[in-house]
């Protein structure tokens, strides 16, 4: 019986998906990979539920493991980070069952579902799920950040209007009621760690959590940084100091690109200019692999993976996948 339920979790057709893959075109390969990933999500879903029960009951202690992390690595050979994320997603679906349904059915990828965890409620689930199906993961992350900044911790927050500019969220202060929900670990020489610790303590008032002090420290650094007089590039500023090519997250080596090339009569006006990273600029756009047209910042159509005489691999309107 147990074997049957495990078999049911793995669709029979999954094993056939890799057959003949050498001969497939990119679209068919992409579709097959999507199918494999959706099948895996059904397994991940079961894993999350089982793990949650197991970890809640601290059964790893009975087995002699000092921590859940040790159990996950040693017994399951699983990444502790992924396992914790699966459990977090499973827990979230108690408050927002629609999120769980969409994830389990494969309508929402693992990354997208997990991006929604901090913000989604049952009341807002439909709107967030539908947004998550339309836009890039990068844009979805931005919108969740935006919503987290504006919330009071009680009222559910729906996604911003489609295509809205998300001004101001990058500098917002979080509400005091919010709990720390992620962990940042870094390795450094002991002297640097000690200095960092001292700085955090200096920015933490006696009754506060250290992470609030850390936030205060970062805010101070940012304020000092932005107070320095320097050249602000209006195009980079408008595009958030990030490559505008959909799904690219590069903030390094930004170039100011003319959407309609200067050589083709493109004007030097702001709506014909966009921030792109050096790699996308030189090896993507000017090598003919990527194509962009329209008006910046909101009205650019992107074609990625352009191939002579054949359709481009991906097409997006701004951060939204074109169907
Ligand atoms: Zn880029």
PDB file of N, CA, C and O in Angstrom, residues 138-184:
ATOM      1  N   UNK A 138      11.934  37.892 -10.918  1.00  0.00           N
ATOM      2  CA  UNK A 138      12.538  39.140 -10.452  1.00  0.00           C
ATOM      3  C   UNK A 138      11.466  40.178 -10.120  1.00  0.00           C
ATOM      4  O   UNK A 138      11.472  40.785  -9.053  1.00  0.00           O
ATOM      5  N   UNK A 139      10.525  40.341 -11.037  1.00  0.00           N
ATOM      6  CA  UNK A 139       9.454  41.320 -10.812  1.00  0.00           C
ATOM      7  C   UNK A 139       8.569  40.872  -9.633  1.00  0.00           C
ATOM      8  O   UNK A 139       8.162  41.694  -8.810  1.00  0.00           O
ATOM      9  N   UNK A 140       8.288  39.580  -9.557  1.00  0.00           N
ATOM     10  CA  UNK A 140       7.447  39.088  -8.479  1.00  0.00           C
ATOM     11  C   UNK A 140       8.088  39.395  -7.116  1.00  0.00           C
ATOM     12  O   UNK A 140       7.426  39.854  -6.186  1.00  0.00           O
ATOM     13  N   UNK A 141       9.415  39.164  -7.035  1.00  0.00           N
ATOM     14  CA  UNK A 141      10.131  39.465  -5.801  1.00  0.00           C
ATOM     15  C   UNK A 141      10.029  40.939  -5.444  1.00  0.00           C
ATOM     16  O   UNK A 141       9.817  41.305  -4.286  1.00  0.00           O
ATOM     17  N   UNK A 142      10.142  41.804  -6.460  1.00  0.00           N
ATOM     18  CA  UNK A 142      10.020  43.247  -6.229  1.00  0.00           C
ATOM     19  C   UNK A 142       8.634  43.590  -5.686  1.00  0.00           C
ATOM     20  O   UNK A 142       8.487  44.406  -4.777  1.00  0.00           O
ATOM     21  N   UNK A 143       7.600  42.972  -6.263  1.00  0.00           N
ATOM     22  CA  UNK A 143       6.234  43.299  -5.852  1.00  0.00           C
ATOM     23  C   UNK A 143       5.949  42.809  -4.434  1.00  0.00           C
ATOM     24  O   UNK A 143       5.261  43.481  -3.667  1.00  0.00           O
ATOM     25  N   UNK A 144       6.505  41.651  -4.088  1.00  0.00           N
ATOM     26  CA  UNK A 144       6.325  41.145  -2.721  1.00  0.00           C
ATOM     27  C   UNK A 144       7.027  42.075  -1.730  1.00  0.00           C
ATOM     28  O   UNK A 144       6.473  42.432  -0.685  1.00  0.00           O
ATOM     29  N   UNK A 145       8.246  42.507  -2.082  1.00  0.00           N
ATOM     30  CA  UNK A 145       8.967  43.461  -1.229  1.00  0.00           C
ATOM     31  C   UNK A 145       8.159  44.743  -1.038  1.00  0.00           C
ATOM     32  O   UNK A 145       8.053  45.280   0.064  1.00  0.00           O
ATOM     33  N   UNK A 146       7.613  45.214  -2.145  1.00  0.00           N
ATOM     34  CA  UNK A 146       6.792  46.436  -2.119  1.00  0.00           C
ATOM     35  C   UNK A 146       5.627  46.250  -1.150  1.00  0.00           C
ATOM     36  O   UNK A 146       5.323  47.111  -0.325  1.00  0.00           O
ATOM     37  N   UNK A 147       4.954  45.102  -1.254  1.00  0.00           N
ATOM     38  CA  UNK A 147       3.778  44.847  -0.410  1.00  0.00           C
ATOM     39  C   UNK A 147       4.180  44.696   1.060  1.00  0.00           C
ATOM     40  O   UNK A 147       3.490  45.182   1.955  1.00  0.00           O
ATOM     41  N   UNK A 148       5.330  44.066   1.300  1.00  0.00           N
ATOM     42  CA  UNK A 148       5.788  43.894   2.685  1.00  0.00           C
ATOM     43  C   UNK A 148       6.084  45.245   3.323  1.00  0.00           C
ATOM     44  O   UNK A 148       5.847  45.462   4.511  1.00  0.00           O
ATOM     45  N   UNK A 149       6.593  46.166   2.509  1.00  0.00           N
ATOM     46  CA  UNK A 149       6.932  47.491   3.021  1.00  0.00           C
ATOM     47  C   UNK A 149       5.686  48.258   3.437  1.00  0.00           C
ATOM     48  O   UNK A 149       5.712  49.028   4.385  1.00  0.00           O
ATOM     49  N   UNK A 150       4.593  48.056   2.690  1.00  0.00           N
ATOM     50  CA  UNK A 150       3.409  48.862   2.949  1.00  0.00           C
ATOM     51  C   UNK A 150       2.468  48.272   3.977  1.00  0.00           C
ATOM     52  O   UNK A 150       1.523  48.919   4.398  1.00  0.00           O
ATOM     53  N   UNK A 151       2.710  47.067   4.419  1.00  0.00           N
ATOM     54  CA  UNK A 151       1.689  46.406   5.243  1.00  0.00           C
ATOM     55  C   UNK A 151       1.774  46.837   6.696  1.00  0.00           C
ATOM     56  O   UNK A 151       2.804  47.308   7.169  1.00  0.00           O
ATOM     57  N   UNK A 152       0.640  46.674   7.389  1.00  0.00           N
ATOM     58  CA  UNK A 152       0.637  46.988   8.814  1.00  0.00           C
ATOM     59  C   UNK A 152       0.712  45.716   9.647  1.00  0.00           C
ATOM     60  O   UNK A 152       0.648  45.756  10.872  1.00  0.00           O
ATOM     61  N   UNK A 153       0.837  44.573   8.989  1.00  0.00           N
ATOM     62  CA  UNK A 153       0.951  43.311   9.703  1.00  0.00           C
ATOM     63  C   UNK A 153      -0.384  42.636   9.938  1.00  0.00           C
ATOM     64  O   UNK A 153      -0.434  41.505  10.402  1.00  0.00           O
ATOM     65  N   UNK A 154      -1.494  43.320   9.664  1.00  0.00           N
ATOM     66  CA  UNK A 154      -2.822  42.765   9.915  1.00  0.00           C
ATOM     67  C   UNK A 154      -3.624  42.668   8.612  1.00  0.00           C
ATOM     68  O   UNK A 154      -4.119  41.612   8.245  1.00  0.00           O
ATOM     69  N   UNK A 155      -3.723  43.797   7.908  1.00  0.00           N
ATOM     70  CA  UNK A 155      -4.545  43.833   6.699  1.00  0.00           C
ATOM     71  C   UNK A 155      -3.839  43.099   5.558  1.00  0.00           C
ATOM     72  O   UNK A 155      -2.665  43.368   5.298  1.00  0.00           O
ATOM     73  N   UNK A 156      -4.545  42.164   4.886  1.00  0.00           N
ATOM     74  CA  UNK A 156      -3.916  41.498   3.746  1.00  0.00           C
ATOM     75  C   UNK A 156      -3.608  42.503   2.645  1.00  0.00           C
ATOM     76  O   UNK A 156      -4.380  43.442   2.429  1.00  0.00           O
ATOM     77  N   UNK A 157      -2.459  42.334   1.985  1.00  0.00           N
ATOM     78  CA  UNK A 157      -2.075  43.259   0.916  1.00  0.00           C
ATOM     79  C   UNK A 157      -2.119  42.534  -0.422  1.00  0.00           C
ATOM     80  O   UNK A 157      -1.494  41.492  -0.586  1.00  0.00           O
ATOM     81  N   UNK A 158      -2.869  43.101  -1.364  1.00  0.00           N
ATOM     82  CA  UNK A 158      -2.951  42.538  -2.712  1.00  0.00           C
ATOM     83  C   UNK A 158      -1.783  43.042  -3.539  1.00  0.00           C
ATOM     84  O   UNK A 158      -1.124  44.005  -3.151  1.00  0.00           O
ATOM     85  N   UNK A 159      -1.498  42.389  -4.671  1.00  0.00           N
ATOM     86  CA  UNK A 159      -0.406  42.893  -5.516  1.00  0.00           C
ATOM     87  C   UNK A 159      -0.704  44.302  -6.019  1.00  0.00           C
ATOM     88  O   UNK A 159      -1.870  44.693  -6.098  1.00  0.00           O
ATOM     89  N   UNK A 160       0.336  45.071  -6.367  1.00  0.00           N
ATOM     90  CA  UNK A 160       0.111  46.399  -6.947  1.00  0.00           C
ATOM     91  C   UNK A 160      -0.548  46.239  -8.313  1.00  0.00           C
ATOM     92  O   UNK A 160      -0.505  45.155  -8.877  1.00  0.00           O
ATOM     93  N   UNK A 161      -1.156  47.312  -8.856  1.00  0.00           N
ATOM     94  CA  UNK A 161      -1.744  47.205 -10.196  1.00  0.00           C
ATOM     95  C   UNK A 161      -0.691  46.723 -11.196  1.00  0.00           C
ATOM     96  O   UNK A 161       0.489  47.061 -11.057  1.00  0.00           O
ATOM     97  N   UNK A 162      -1.124  45.937 -12.166  1.00  0.00           N
ATOM     98  CA  UNK A 162      -0.174  45.363 -13.128  1.00  0.00           C
ATOM     99  C   UNK A 162       0.654  46.453 -13.787  1.00  0.00           C
ATOM    100  O   UNK A 162       0.129  47.472 -14.216  1.00  0.00           O
ATOM    101  N   UNK A 163       1.956  46.241 -13.819  1.00  0.00           N
ATOM    102  CA  UNK A 163       2.840  47.177 -14.516  1.00  0.00           C
ATOM    103  C   UNK A 163       3.141  48.457 -13.757  1.00  0.00           C
ATOM    104  O   UNK A 163       3.821  49.337 -14.284  1.00  0.00           O
ATOM    105  N   UNK A 164       2.632  48.580 -12.528  1.00  0.00           N
ATOM    106  CA  UNK A 164       2.843  49.808 -11.755  1.00  0.00           C
ATOM    107  C   UNK A 164       4.330  49.987 -11.452  1.00  0.00           C
ATOM    108  O   UNK A 164       5.062  49.012 -11.312  1.00  0.00           O
ATOM    109  N   UNK A 165       4.762  51.246 -11.356  1.00  0.00           N
ATOM    110  CA  UNK A 165       6.137  51.468 -10.900  1.00  0.00           C
ATOM    111  C   UNK A 165       6.133  51.407  -9.377  1.00  0.00           C
ATOM    112  O   UNK A 165       5.228  51.921  -8.727  1.00  0.00           O
ATOM    113  N   UNK A 166       7.149  50.765  -8.838  1.00  0.00           N
ATOM    114  CA  UNK A 166       7.159  50.493  -7.396  1.00  0.00           C
ATOM    115  C   UNK A 166       8.072  51.480  -6.696  1.00  0.00           C
ATOM    116  O   UNK A 166       9.061  51.111  -6.087  1.00  0.00           O
ATOM    117  N   UNK A 167       7.723  52.757  -6.797  1.00  0.00           N
ATOM    118  CA  UNK A 167       8.599  53.781  -6.226  1.00  0.00           C
ATOM    119  C   UNK A 167       8.651  53.692  -4.703  1.00  0.00           C
ATOM    120  O   UNK A 167       7.654  53.408  -4.060  1.00  0.00           O
ATOM    121  N   UNK A 168       9.824  53.943  -4.181  1.00  0.00           N
ATOM    122  CA  UNK A 168       9.918  54.151  -2.743  1.00  0.00           C
ATOM    123  C   UNK A 168      10.129  52.916  -1.901  1.00  0.00           C
ATOM    124  O   UNK A 168      10.584  53.019  -0.782  1.00  0.00           O
ATOM    125  N   UNK A 169       9.821  51.709  -2.429  1.00  0.00           N
ATOM    126  CA  UNK A 169       9.871  50.548  -1.544  1.00  0.00           C
ATOM    127  C   UNK A 169      11.273  50.183  -1.111  1.00  0.00           C
ATOM    128  O   UNK A 169      11.473  49.604  -0.067  1.00  0.00           O
ATOM    129  N   UNK A 170      12.272  50.577  -1.942  1.00  0.00           N
ATOM    130  CA  UNK A 170      13.632  50.162  -1.608  1.00  0.00           C
ATOM    131  C   UNK A 170      14.159  50.850  -0.357  1.00  0.00           C
ATOM    132  O   UNK A 170      15.095  50.387   0.254  1.00  0.00           O
ATOM    133  N   UNK A 171      13.530  51.964   0.014  1.00  0.00           N
ATOM    134  CA  UNK A 171      14.053  52.691   1.167  1.00  0.00           C
ATOM    135  C   UNK A 171      13.113  52.636   2.358  1.00  0.00           C
ATOM    136  O   UNK A 171      13.292  53.328   3.335  1.00  0.00           O
ATOM    137  N   UNK A 172      12.073  51.817   2.260  1.00  0.00           N
ATOM    138  CA  UNK A 172      11.055  51.860   3.300  1.00  0.00           C
ATOM    139  C   UNK A 172      11.580  51.295   4.619  1.00  0.00           C
ATOM    140  O   UNK A 172      12.507  50.510   4.659  1.00  0.00           O
ATOM    141  N   UNK A 173      10.956  51.716   5.696  1.00  0.00           N
ATOM    142  CA  UNK A 173      11.256  51.136   7.007  1.00  0.00           C
ATOM    143  C   UNK A 173      10.181  50.103   7.326  1.00  0.00           C
ATOM    144  O   UNK A 173       9.008  50.333   7.088  1.00  0.00           O
ATOM    145  N   UNK A 174      10.605  48.963   7.810  1.00  0.00           N
ATOM    146  CA  UNK A 174       9.657  47.916   8.149  1.00  0.00           C
ATOM    147  C   UNK A 174       8.891  48.274   9.420  1.00  0.00           C
ATOM    148  O   UNK A 174       9.369  49.010  10.265  1.00  0.00           O
ATOM    149  N   UNK A 175       7.683  47.701   9.540  1.00  0.00           N
ATOM    150  CA  UNK A 175       6.900  47.956  10.742  1.00  0.00           C
ATOM    151  C   UNK A 175       7.547  47.243  11.931  1.00  0.00           C
ATOM    152  O   UNK A 175       8.199  46.223  11.779  1.00  0.00           O
ATOM    153  N   UNK A 176       7.331  47.800  13.090  1.00  0.00           N
ATOM    154  CA  UNK A 176       8.017  47.271  14.274  1.00  0.00           C
ATOM    155  C   UNK A 176       7.559  45.877  14.666  1.00  0.00           C
ATOM    156  O   UNK A 176       8.282  45.125  15.291  1.00  0.00           O
ATOM    157  N   UNK A 177       6.310  45.559  14.285  1.00  0.00           N
ATOM    158  CA  UNK A 177       5.768  44.270  14.713  1.00  0.00           C
ATOM    159  C   UNK A 177       6.385  43.102  13.946  1.00  0.00           C
ATOM    160  O   UNK A 177       6.225  41.957  14.319  1.00  0.00           O
ATOM    161  N   UNK A 178       7.128  43.425  12.887  1.00  0.00           N
ATOM    162  CA  UNK A 178       7.593  42.347  12.023  1.00  0.00           C
ATOM    163  C   UNK A 178       8.709  41.517  12.666  1.00  0.00           C
ATOM    164  O   UNK A 178       9.599  42.037  13.315  1.00  0.00           O
ATOM    165  N   UNK A 179       8.632  40.218  12.451  1.00  0.00           N
ATOM    166  CA  UNK A 179       9.651  39.329  12.990  1.00  0.00           C
ATOM    167  C   UNK A 179      10.712  39.052  11.935  1.00  0.00           C
ATOM    168  O   UNK A 179      10.435  39.112  10.752  1.00  0.00           O
ATOM    169  N   UNK A 180      11.923  38.752  12.383  1.00  0.00           N
ATOM    170  CA  UNK A 180      12.964  38.375  11.438  1.00  0.00           C
ATOM    171  C   UNK A 180      12.581  37.039  10.812  1.00  0.00           C
ATOM    172  O   UNK A 180      12.217  36.107  11.512  1.00  0.00           O
ATOM    173  N   UNK A 181      12.625  36.952   9.467  1.00  0.00           N
ATOM    174  CA  UNK A 181      12.214  35.711   8.831  1.00  0.00           C
ATOM    175  C   UNK A 181      13.279  35.149   7.904  1.00  0.00           C
ATOM    176  O   UNK A 181      13.054  34.213   7.183  1.00  0.00           O
ATOM    177  N   UNK A 182      14.453  35.754   7.911  1.00  0.00           N
ATOM    178  CA  UNK A 182      15.520  35.138   7.141  1.00  0.00           C
ATOM    179  C   UNK A 182      16.847  35.349   7.850  1.00  0.00           C
ATOM    180  O   UNK A 182      16.957  36.168   8.754  1.00  0.00           O
ATOM    181  N   UNK A 183      17.831  34.602   7.387  1.00  0.00           N
ATOM    182  CA  UNK A 183      19.097  34.591   8.082  1.00  0.00           C
ATOM    183  C   UNK A 183      20.195  34.888   7.068  1.00  0.00           C
ATOM    184  O   UNK A 183      20.169  34.355   5.965  1.00  0.00           O
ATOM    185  N   UNK A 184      21.127  35.756   7.438  1.00  0.00           N
ATOM    186  CA  UNK A 184      22.257  36.030   6.552  1.00  0.00           C
ATOM    187  C   UNK A 184      23.519  35.566   7.261  1.00  0.00           C
ATOM    188  O   UNK A 184      23.780  35.962   8.391  1.00  0.00           O
TER     189      UNK A 184
END
